[in-house]
Tab-separated table of C-alpha atoms in Angstrom:
chain	number	residue	atom	x	y	z
G	1	MET	CA	13.010	3.883	7.322
G	2	SER	CA	15.767	3.358	9.920
G	3	ARG	CA	18.344	2.780	7.179
G	4	LEU	CA	17.237	5.969	5.411
G	5	SER	CA	17.429	7.962	8.642
G	6	ARG	CA	21.121	6.877	8.977
G	7	ALA	CA	21.907	7.782	5.348
G	8	SER	CA	24.580	10.435	4.782
G	9	ILE	CA	23.728	13.982	3.849
G	10	ALA	CA	25.091	13.461	0.298
G	11	THR	CA	22.908	10.360	-0.083
G	12	ARG	CA	19.813	12.246	1.180
G	13	LEU	CA	20.431	15.151	-1.205
G	14	LEU	CA	21.044	12.799	-4.131
G	15	LEU	CA	17.840	10.923	-3.368
G	16	ALA	CA	15.907	14.154	-3.091
G	17	SER	CA	17.381	15.361	-6.410
G	18	LEU	CA	16.566	12.059	-8.092
G	19	LEU	CA	13.006	12.241	-6.779
G	20	LEU	CA	12.621	15.805	-8.042
G	21	ILE	CA	13.985	14.849	-11.500
G	22	LEU	CA	11.730	11.752	-11.685
G	23	LEU	CA	8.723	13.935	-10.878
G	24	ALA	CA	9.537	17.174	-12.729
G	25	LEU	CA	10.851	15.866	-16.027
G	26	PRO	CA	8.068	13.403	-16.832
G	27	LEU	CA	5.429	15.994	-15.919
G	28	SER	CA	7.182	18.577	-18.122
G	29	GLY	CA	7.502	16.046	-20.894
G	30	MET	CA	3.813	15.186	-20.697
G	31	ALA	CA	2.876	18.876	-20.840
G	32	LEU	CA	5.212	19.530	-23.813
G	33	ALA	CA	3.911	16.451	-25.654
G	34	TYR	CA	0.312	17.542	-25.027
G	35	HIS	CA	0.856	21.098	-26.359
G	36	PHE	CA	2.823	19.786	-29.346
G	37	ARG	CA	-0.010	17.383	-30.194
G	38	LEU	CA	-2.515	20.188	-29.971
G	39	SER	CA	-0.315	22.476	-32.123
G	40	VAL	CA	0.289	19.954	-34.974
G	41	THR	CA	-3.358	18.816	-34.862
G	42	GLU	CA	-4.458	22.427	-35.201
G	43	ALA	CA	-2.107	22.924	-38.139
G	44	PHE	CA	-3.418	19.703	-39.715
G	45	ASP	CA	-6.993	20.876	-39.238
G	46	GLU	CA	-6.124	24.274	-40.867
G	47	ARG	CA	-4.822	22.339	-43.853
G	48	LEU	CA	-8.077	20.389	-44.001
G	49	ASP	CA	-10.028	23.609	-43.722
G	50	ALA	CA	-8.113	25.158	-46.636
G	51	LEU	CA	-8.870	22.045	-48.799
G	52	LEU	CA	-12.530	22.199	-47.720
G	53	LYS	CA	-12.840	25.835	-48.899
G	54	VAL	CA	-11.473	24.801	-52.314
G	55	VAL	CA	-14.030	21.974	-52.537
G	56	LEU	CA	-16.854	24.303	-51.472
G	57	ALA	CA	-15.856	26.861	-54.103
G	58	SER	CA	-15.778	24.154	-56.847
G	59	VAL	CA	-19.178	22.496	-56.224
G	60	GLU	CA	-22.010	23.514	-58.543
G	61	TYR	CA	-25.552	22.242	-59.290
G	62	ASP	CA	-26.810	22.032	-62.887
G	63	PRO	CA	-30.607	22.468	-62.694
G	64	LEU	CA	-31.108	21.312	-66.266
G	65	GLU	CA	-29.271	18.058	-65.772
G	66	GLN	CA	-30.173	18.017	-62.081
G	67	VAL	CA	-26.727	16.773	-61.140
G	68	LEU	CA	-23.929	18.035	-59.016
G	69	GLN	CA	-20.734	19.130	-60.718
G	70	PHE	CA	-17.183	19.611	-59.496
G	71	ASP	CA	-15.316	21.934	-61.707
G	72	SER	CA	-11.771	22.103	-60.223
G	73	THR	CA	-8.757	20.148	-59.105
G	74	LEU	CA	-7.266	20.346	-55.625
G	75	GLY	CA	-3.708	20.382	-56.896
G	76	ASP	CA	-2.631	17.103	-55.260
G	77	PRO	CA	-2.503	13.905	-57.281
G	78	ARG	CA	-3.285	11.807	-54.291
G	79	PHE	CA	-6.959	12.754	-54.667
G	80	GLU	CA	-6.842	10.814	-57.930
G	81	GLN	CA	-5.091	7.709	-56.512
G	82	VAL	CA	-7.380	4.972	-55.266
G	83	PHE	CA	-7.355	4.542	-51.502
G	84	SER	CA	-4.469	7.041	-51.170
G	85	GLY	CA	-5.786	8.394	-47.880
G	86	TRP	CA	-6.723	11.771	-49.449
G	87	TYR	CA	-10.495	12.029	-50.013
G	88	TRP	CA	-13.307	14.482	-50.604
G	89	GLN	CA	-17.008	13.978	-50.867
G	90	VAL	CA	-20.166	16.017	-51.614
G	91	SER	CA	-23.509	14.397	-50.744
G	92	ASP	CA	-27.089	15.479	-50.044
G	93	GLY	CA	-27.539	12.331	-47.992
G	94	ASP	CA	-29.614	10.558	-50.638
G	95	SER	CA	-29.000	10.284	-54.381
G	96	GLN	CA	-26.777	13.267	-55.104
G	97	VAL	CA	-23.229	12.184	-54.373
G	98	ILE	CA	-19.857	13.081	-56.015
G	99	THR	CA	-16.512	11.972	-54.637
G	100	SER	CA	-12.807	12.079	-55.354
G	101	ARG	CA	-11.505	9.259	-57.478
G	102	SER	CA	-9.383	8.097	-54.523
G	103	LEU	CA	-12.604	6.957	-52.655
G	104	TRP	CA	-13.452	4.584	-55.500
G	105	ASP	CA	-16.574	2.751	-54.345
G	106	GLN	CA	-16.348	3.731	-50.714
G	107	ARG	CA	-18.176	6.609	-48.969
G	108	LEU	CA	-17.348	8.849	-46.073
G	109	PRO	CA	-19.793	8.837	-43.101
G	110	VAL	CA	-22.012	11.929	-42.978
G	111	THR	CA	-23.380	13.833	-40.025
G	112	ASN	CA	-26.159	16.457	-39.947
G	113	GLN	CA	-24.384	19.524	-38.527
G	114	ARG	CA	-24.756	23.073	-39.819
G	115	GLN	CA	-21.415	24.180	-38.360
G	116	ILE	CA	-17.969	22.978	-39.351
G	117	SER	CA	-17.259	19.577	-37.791
G	118	VAL	CA	-13.778	18.108	-37.355
G	119	ARG	CA	-13.573	14.583	-36.165
G	120	ASP	CA	-11.727	11.212	-36.466
G	121	GLU	CA	-13.335	8.409	-38.484
G	122	HIS	CA	-12.526	4.985	-39.852
G	123	GLY	CA	-12.108	5.076	-43.631
G	124	PRO	CA	-11.428	2.607	-46.447
G	125	ARG	CA	-9.330	-0.365	-45.550
G	126	ASP	CA	-9.877	0.448	-41.878
G	127	SER	CA	-7.600	3.498	-42.131
G	128	ARG	CA	-7.847	6.258	-39.522
G	129	LEU	CA	-9.002	9.545	-41.056
G	130	ARG	CA	-9.161	13.123	-39.943
G	131	VAL	CA	-12.446	14.448	-41.390
G	132	ILE	CA	-13.661	18.027	-41.747
G	133	GLU	CA	-17.320	18.534	-42.785
G	134	ARG	CA	-19.607	21.458	-43.483
G	135	ASP	CA	-23.165	21.800	-44.753
G	136	ILE	CA	-24.026	24.233	-47.499
G	137	ARG	CA	-27.123	25.068	-49.599
G	138	LEU	CA	-27.075	25.546	-53.345
G	139	ALA	CA	-29.748	27.168	-55.432
G	140	GLY	CA	-32.117	24.633	-56.936
G	141	LEU	CA	-31.607	22.064	-54.193
G	142	ASP	CA	-34.099	21.599	-51.369
G	143	ALA	CA	-31.769	19.531	-49.150
G	144	PRO	CA	-28.436	20.847	-47.819
G	145	LEU	CA	-25.217	19.368	-49.141
G	146	HIS	CA	-22.702	17.709	-46.845
G	147	VAL	CA	-19.181	18.582	-48.021
G	148	SER	CA	-16.365	16.582	-46.476
G	149	VAL	CA	-12.596	16.462	-46.844
G	150	ALA	CA	-10.574	13.645	-45.178
G	151	LEU	CA	-6.893	12.975	-44.826
G	152	GLU	CA	-5.310	9.871	-43.328
G	153	ARG	CA	-3.893	10.508	-39.820
G	154	SER	CA	-0.707	8.442	-40.390
G	155	GLU	CA	1.291	11.524	-41.317
G	156	LEU	CA	0.013	13.428	-38.299
G	157	ASP	CA	0.496	10.461	-35.926
G	158	ALA	CA	4.017	9.774	-37.267
G	159	GLU	CA	4.988	13.440	-36.594
G	160	ILE	CA	3.623	13.264	-33.071
G	161	ARG	CA	5.341	9.913	-32.448
G	162	ARG	CA	8.700	11.253	-33.690
G	163	PHE	CA	8.425	14.264	-31.459
G	164	GLN	CA	7.548	12.101	-28.438
G	165	GLN	CA	10.544	9.840	-29.041
G	166	LEU	CA	12.849	12.825	-29.502
G	167	LEU	CA	11.373	14.455	-26.397
G	168	ALA	CA	11.834	11.259	-24.334
G	169	ALA	CA	15.495	10.926	-25.349
G	170	ALA	CA	16.086	14.619	-24.710
G	171	LEU	CA	14.498	14.443	-21.230
G	172	LEU	CA	16.444	11.294	-20.379
G	173	GLY	CA	19.702	12.941	-21.364
G	174	LEU	CA	18.692	16.120	-19.484
G	175	GLY	CA	17.870	14.055	-16.398
G	176	ILE	CA	21.242	12.315	-16.466
G	177	VAL	CA	23.055	15.600	-16.985
G	178	LEU	CA	21.099	17.232	-14.145
G	179	LEU	CA	21.750	14.323	-11.842
G	180	LEU	CA	25.490	14.387	-12.550
G	181	ALA	CA	25.527	18.209	-12.187
G	182	LEU	CA	23.634	17.971	-8.869
G	183	ALA	CA	25.999	15.239	-7.639
G	184	ALA	CA	28.979	17.426	-8.482
G	185	GLN	CA	27.258	20.370	-6.816
G	186	ILE	CA	26.530	18.321	-3.690
G	187	ARG	CA	30.088	17.050	-3.566
G	188	TRP	CA	31.463	20.547	-3.892
G	189	GLY	CA	29.020	21.884	-1.351
G	190	LEU	CA	29.888	19.255	1.177
G	191	ALA	CA	33.626	19.546	0.689
G	192	PRO	CA	33.957	21.866	3.765
G	193	LEU	CA	32.246	19.203	5.885
G	194	ARG	CA	34.702	16.557	4.646
G	195	ARG	CA	37.569	18.915	5.441
G	196	MET	CA	36.128	19.504	8.873
G	197	ARG	CA	35.837	15.733	9.426
G	198	ASN	CA	39.459	15.263	8.460
G	199	ASN	CA	40.368	18.026	10.923
G	200	LEU	CA	38.502	16.230	13.661
G	201	ARG	CA	40.321	12.989	12.893
G	202	ARG	CA	43.644	14.845	13.124
G	203	VAL	CA	42.590	16.346	16.482
G	204	GLU	CA	41.463	12.869	17.684
G	205	ALA	CA	44.749	11.295	16.550
G	206	GLY	CA	46.698	14.016	18.391
G	207	ASP	CA	48.177	15.547	15.208
G	208	ALA	CA	46.402	18.867	15.819
G	209	GLU	CA	44.975	20.684	18.845
G	210	ARG	CA	42.303	22.830	17.158
G	211	LEU	CA	39.991	22.756	14.171
G	212	ASP	CA	40.678	24.851	11.119
G	213	THR	CA	38.248	27.782	10.947
G	214	MET	CA	38.970	28.687	7.313
G	215	LEU	CA	35.594	27.350	6.350
G	216	PRO	CA	32.219	28.813	5.110
G	217	ALA	CA	30.572	31.134	7.604
G	218	GLU	CA	28.160	28.524	8.964
G	219	LEU	CA	30.860	25.931	9.559
G	220	ALA	CA	33.411	28.439	10.747
G	221	GLN	CA	31.078	29.322	13.656
G	222	LEU	CA	30.596	25.649	14.417
G	223	ALA	CA	34.360	24.989	14.230
G	224	GLY	CA	34.957	28.007	16.567
G	225	THR	CA	32.421	26.625	19.094
G	226	MET	CA	34.013	23.178	18.936
G	227	ASN	CA	37.460	24.773	19.479
G	228	GLY	CA	36.055	26.365	22.587
G	229	VAL	CA	34.888	23.007	23.842
G	230	LEU	CA	38.276	21.450	23.057
G	231	ASP	CA	40.080	24.276	24.943
G	232	ARG	CA	37.789	23.783	27.938
G	233	ASP	CA	38.334	19.996	27.932
G	234	ARG	CA	42.070	20.560	27.620
G	235	ARG	CA	41.997	22.751	30.706
G	236	LEU	CA	39.953	20.175	32.636
G	237	ILE	CA	42.338	17.405	31.633
G	238	GLU	CA	45.308	19.552	32.660
G	239	ARG	CA	43.675	20.282	36.042
G	240	SER	CA	42.947	16.566	36.521
G	241	ARG	CA	46.516	15.683	35.590
G	242	HIS	CA	47.883	18.024	38.181
G	243	THR	CA	45.443	16.703	40.766
G	244	ALA	CA	46.370	13.051	40.059
G	245	GLY	CA	50.091	13.900	40.072
G	246	ASN	CA	49.732	15.715	43.443
G	247	LEU	CA	47.885	12.746	44.907
G	248	ALA	CA	50.467	10.257	43.647
G	249	HIS	CA	53.318	12.375	45.045
G	250	ALA	CA	51.507	12.623	48.336
G	251	LEU	CA	51.318	8.855	48.619
G	252	LYS	CA	54.993	8.308	47.931
G	253	THR	CA	56.168	9.632	51.295
G	254	PRO	CA	53.803	7.484	53.452
G	255	LEU	CA	54.892	4.482	51.424
G	256	SER	CA	58.534	5.207	52.104
G	257	VAL	CA	57.726	5.455	55.839
G	258	LEU	CA	55.857	2.137	55.764
G	259	ARG	CA	58.824	0.452	54.111
G	260	LEU	CA	61.102	1.636	56.932
G	261	LYS	CA	58.588	0.350	59.529
G	262	VAL	CA	58.188	-3.012	57.810
G	263	ALA	CA	61.924	-3.511	57.472
G	264	GLY	CA	62.141	-4.033	61.260
G	265	LEU	CA	59.553	-6.809	61.350
G	266	PRO	CA	60.284	-10.518	61.364
G	267	GLU	CA	60.945	-12.064	57.934
G	268	GLU	CA	57.828	-14.154	57.829
G	269	THR	CA	55.723	-11.039	58.420
G	270	ARG	CA	57.908	-8.637	56.497
G	271	GLU	CA	57.916	-10.467	53.142
G	272	PRO	CA	54.120	-10.426	52.439
G	273	LEU	CA	53.913	-6.796	53.499
G	274	LEU	CA	56.790	-5.829	51.249
G	275	ILE	CA	55.054	-7.516	48.308
G	276	GLU	CA	51.855	-5.610	48.911
G	277	LEU	CA	53.791	-2.349	49.431
G	278	ALA	CA	55.557	-2.954	46.116
G	279	ARG	CA	52.252	-3.408	44.429
G	280	ILE	CA	50.954	-0.133	45.900
G	281	ASP	CA	54.183	1.641	44.866
G	282	ALA	CA	53.947	0.248	41.339
G	283	ALA	CA	50.283	1.397	41.071
G	284	VAL	CA	51.270	4.912	42.322
G	285	ARG	CA	54.123	5.138	39.839
G	286	HIS	CA	51.886	3.879	37.054
G	287	HIS	CA	49.139	6.419	37.674
G	288	LEU	CA	51.682	9.163	38.134
G	289	ALA	CA	53.100	8.342	34.707
G	290	ARG	CA	49.677	8.237	33.167
G	291	ALA	CA	48.662	11.497	34.789
G	292	SER	CA	51.763	13.184	33.317
G	293	THR	CA	50.697	12.046	29.781
G	294	ALA	CA	46.952	12.372	30.174
G	295	GLY	CA	45.208	13.196	26.913
G	296	ASP	CA	47.916	11.662	24.685
G	297	SER	CA	46.995	8.814	22.398
G	298	GLY	CA	49.054	6.179	20.656
G	299	TRP	CA	49.176	2.633	19.391
G	300	LEU	CA	49.392	0.002	22.071
G	301	GLY	CA	51.959	-2.737	22.081
G	302	THR	CA	51.189	-6.284	23.316
G	303	VAL	CA	51.972	-7.989	26.603
G	304	ASN	CA	52.157	-11.634	27.466
G	305	VAL	CA	49.090	-12.241	29.662
G	306	ALA	CA	50.433	-15.154	31.714
G	307	HIS	CA	53.757	-13.427	32.392
G	308	THR	CA	52.082	-10.133	33.329
G	309	LEU	CA	49.586	-11.661	35.711
G	310	ALA	CA	51.981	-14.111	37.303
G	311	PRO	CA	52.985	-11.892	40.305
G	312	LEU	CA	49.357	-10.860	40.889
G	313	LEU	CA	48.103	-14.455	40.798
G	314	GLU	CA	50.831	-15.608	43.146
G	315	GLY	CA	49.908	-12.962	45.829
G	316	LEU	CA	46.149	-13.586	45.411
G	317	THR	CA	46.620	-17.387	45.572
G	318	ARG	CA	48.267	-17.027	48.990
G	319	LEU	CA	45.499	-14.677	50.078
G	320	ALA	CA	42.890	-17.258	48.917
G	321	GLU	CA	44.633	-20.040	50.833
G	322	ARG	CA	44.530	-18.001	54.058
G	323	ARG	CA	40.776	-17.601	53.561
G	324	GLY	CA	40.266	-21.297	52.848
G	325	LEU	CA	39.512	-20.708	49.161
G	326	VAL	CA	40.840	-22.196	45.954
G	327	LEU	CA	41.888	-19.877	43.151
G	328	GLU	CA	42.172	-21.587	39.736
G	329	SER	CA	43.449	-19.928	36.563
G	330	ASP	CA	43.429	-21.067	32.893
G	331	ILE	CA	45.666	-18.816	30.797
G	332	PRO	CA	47.410	-19.980	27.585
G	333	ALA	CA	51.144	-19.450	27.988
G	334	SER	CA	51.538	-17.713	24.641
G	335	LEU	CA	48.470	-15.510	24.819
G	336	ALA	CA	49.223	-11.808	24.124
G	337	LEU	CA	46.941	-8.832	24.635
G	338	SER	CA	47.000	-5.253	23.350
G	339	MET	CA	46.959	-3.563	26.701
G	340	GLU	CA	49.209	-1.846	29.163
G	341	ALA	CA	50.588	-4.314	31.693
G	342	GLN	CA	49.528	-2.208	34.690
G	343	ASP	CA	45.989	-1.837	33.281
G	344	LEU	CA	45.691	-5.576	32.761
G	345	GLN	CA	46.834	-6.194	36.340
G	346	GLU	CA	44.400	-3.593	37.667
G	347	LEU	CA	41.501	-5.056	35.706
G	348	VAL	CA	42.122	-8.669	36.697
G	349	GLY	CA	43.108	-7.767	40.272
G	350	ASN	CA	39.868	-5.898	40.892
G	351	LEU	CA	37.811	-8.794	39.494
G	352	LEU	CA	39.611	-11.444	41.492
G	353	ASP	CA	39.641	-9.371	44.635
G	354	ASN	CA	35.892	-8.955	44.400
G	355	ALA	CA	35.334	-12.664	43.657
G	356	LEU	CA	37.523	-13.762	46.614
G	357	ARG	CA	35.527	-11.449	48.882
G	358	TRP	CA	32.228	-13.159	48.038
G	359	ALA	CA	33.256	-16.767	47.149
G	360	GLU	CA	32.435	-19.726	49.446
G	361	ARG	CA	34.971	-22.285	48.165
G	362	ARG	CA	36.274	-21.586	44.685
G	363	VAL	CA	37.218	-18.775	42.255
G	364	THR	CA	38.185	-19.436	38.623
G	365	LEU	CA	39.936	-17.233	36.058
G	366	HIS	CA	39.713	-18.204	32.390
G	367	ILE	CA	41.224	-16.163	29.522
G	368	ALA	CA	41.007	-17.195	25.869
G	369	CYS	CA	41.288	-15.634	22.461
G	370	ASP	CA	38.802	-15.924	19.572
G	371	ALA	CA	39.265	-14.789	15.999
G	372	ASP	CA	38.483	-11.098	16.673
G	373	GLN	CA	38.377	-10.720	20.428
G	374	HIS	CA	39.785	-11.797	23.801
G	375	ARG	CA	37.422	-13.209	26.386
G	376	LEU	CA	38.129	-13.000	30.158
G	377	GLN	CA	35.907	-14.722	32.675
G	378	VAL	CA	36.065	-14.604	36.481
G	379	SER	CA	33.538	-16.850	38.318
G	380	ASP	CA	32.865	-17.458	41.966
G	381	ASP	CA	30.516	-19.755	43.874
G	382	GLY	CA	29.118	-17.079	46.176
G	383	PRO	CA	25.558	-15.960	46.643
G	384	GLY	CA	25.405	-14.281	43.263
G	385	MET	CA	23.294	-11.274	42.294
G	386	SER	CA	19.847	-10.573	40.967
G	387	THR	CA	19.347	-8.633	37.767
G	388	GLU	CA	18.787	-5.384	39.639
G	389	GLN	CA	21.905	-5.961	41.805
G	390	ARG	CA	24.038	-6.520	38.700
G	391	SER	CA	23.020	-3.170	37.280
G	392	GLU	CA	23.607	-1.490	40.651
G	393	ALA	CA	26.980	-3.126	41.089
G	394	LEU	CA	28.420	-1.308	38.056
G	395	MET	CA	27.631	2.094	39.628
G	396	ARG	CA	30.712	3.825	41.004
G	397	GLY	CA	31.002	3.337	44.736
G	398	SER	CA	27.977	1.111	45.039
G	399	ARG	CA	28.092	-1.249	48.055
G	400	LEU	CA	25.612	-4.157	48.155
G	401	ASP	CA	26.675	-5.384	51.612
G	402	GLU	CA	28.101	-2.850	54.070
G	403	ARG	CA	29.404	-5.701	56.247
G	404	ARG	CA	32.049	-6.581	53.671
G	405	SER	CA	35.239	-4.609	53.418
G	406	GLY	CA	36.088	-2.592	50.299
G	407	SER	CA	35.457	0.767	48.737
G	408	GLY	CA	32.842	-0.429	46.208
G	409	LEU	CA	34.956	0.904	43.327
G	410	GLY	CA	36.190	-2.441	41.961
G	411	LEU	CA	33.634	-3.137	39.240
G	412	ALA	CA	33.267	0.505	38.369
G	413	ILE	CA	37.062	0.727	37.787
G	414	VAL	CA	36.914	-2.391	35.701
G	415	ALA	CA	34.054	-0.905	33.665
G	416	ASP	CA	36.113	2.244	33.067
G	417	LEU	CA	39.146	0.201	31.877
G	418	VAL	CA	37.033	-1.961	29.644
G	419	GLU	CA	35.417	1.101	28.035
G	420	LEU	CA	38.815	2.725	27.648
G	421	TYR	CA	40.013	-0.244	25.571
G	422	GLY	CA	36.815	-0.540	23.492
G	423	GLY	CA	35.585	-3.707	25.161
G	424	GLN	CA	32.389	-4.866	26.889
G	425	LEU	CA	31.619	-5.896	30.468
G	426	ALA	CA	28.786	-8.259	31.441
G	427	LEU	CA	27.623	-9.701	34.760
G	428	LYS	CA	25.923	-13.116	34.527
G	429	GLN	CA	24.737	-15.851	36.810
G	430	ALA	CA	27.328	-18.572	37.386
G	431	SER	CA	26.373	-22.291	37.425
G	432	PRO	CA	25.047	-23.599	39.760
G	433	HIS	CA	25.241	-20.405	41.724
G	434	GLY	CA	27.457	-17.378	42.110
G	435	LEU	CA	28.543	-14.597	39.794
G	436	ARG	CA	30.411	-14.745	36.469
G	437	VAL	CA	32.012	-11.605	35.139
G	438	GLU	CA	32.731	-11.612	31.402
G	439	VAL	CA	35.016	-9.107	29.728
G	440	THR	CA	35.563	-9.013	25.978
G	441	LEU	CA	38.369	-6.925	24.475
G	442	PRO	CA	39.337	-6.314	20.791
G	443	ALA	CA	42.060	-8.714	19.602
G	444	THR	CA	43.707	-6.066	17.347
G	445	PRO	CA	45.656	-3.103	18.757
G	446	HIS	CA	43.961	0.327	18.642
G	447	ALA	CA	44.625	3.843	19.777
G	448	ILE	CA	43.172	4.867	23.143
G	449	ARG	CA	42.659	8.192	24.882
G	450	ASP	CA	42.941	8.403	28.577
G	451	PRO	CA	39.708	10.043	29.776
G	452	ARG	CA	41.085	11.330	32.986
């Protein structure tokens, strides 16, 4: 049922059409076959009745000889051929019996009915007969005479069978034609939806800004509504872009002032501060550039992971040493990732900064590539988290310990970046204790859209 619920509209319509054909055509065929059988049987019985009337008109009783006489021919030589399947018989149920030559030494069964009786019987050589019988009274006879005419059903049955075979072939052909016609109708009817889907793909790829409204009335209204949503989202993105740009510009002046202040400090103090200011300045420039192109999409290039993370790991390693911690990293030298360099630094930087804040002795970074994905793991030997705390930690701005410094945005920002690149983020328990953050990213490049 779940697979059927996810089936396409075309598949649903085709299945419904097939079900309708499988129900309607056999029922129609059964009705046609039934009425045809009644019609040909009625015509066959009328033929029997006509022959019976000829036999009735030809039967006489000779009171002098006290015998029955048949003074006529029925005009068909089959009544004279032995066991031909065409028979007539006149009998009083006792000694007076005359029959057609075709019956030879056999006799037709007799019933005692005053009205005309039409029935099926078994005849000579186990043949199936259609029998018509009527009782009459002749002058000079005390007992009524039973007059019967019988024809073999093979001709009737063969005609019914030929019609049924022809009907089955015709209905099968009609079903195939109807199914093909309905499939063509469904394809033609759903063509506007396919065109609308292609328009959406062009909008998603950035090749168009709006959906084409040259569609049937129902879809044209839907396309117009979606264009309204796209216009509203475009305005929101534009407003966010201006806000981010204004914020980035506002930070550039304080950074310049801080550089001037730091320049007058002793070298051993000035160098670490300049490195951190350079990181802040690079982040500001990066987000300013992304804000100016918000909403654009494109194919990502690849960056060397070890080379991109080298400056970040160098600064964080010195920070870890000042805190009495060990930061270990395992990154293949040739490993490349389809990701912007600044985004990769922001993702790893937030994870390592959070791990260093909670670790007791050691933090490890491991990055590897499988056949279809990259796997990034950051582990610490801190107190770890419960299942509830792991869920809460991914909420933007969540703080599990107010005594620790930080804005609480680290994991939430990481989650946003991972979602942006089509990856997955998981928080697990490290061994023997602590927290392990696992990030999986697609190994192949793909187009992204900045959500801001």
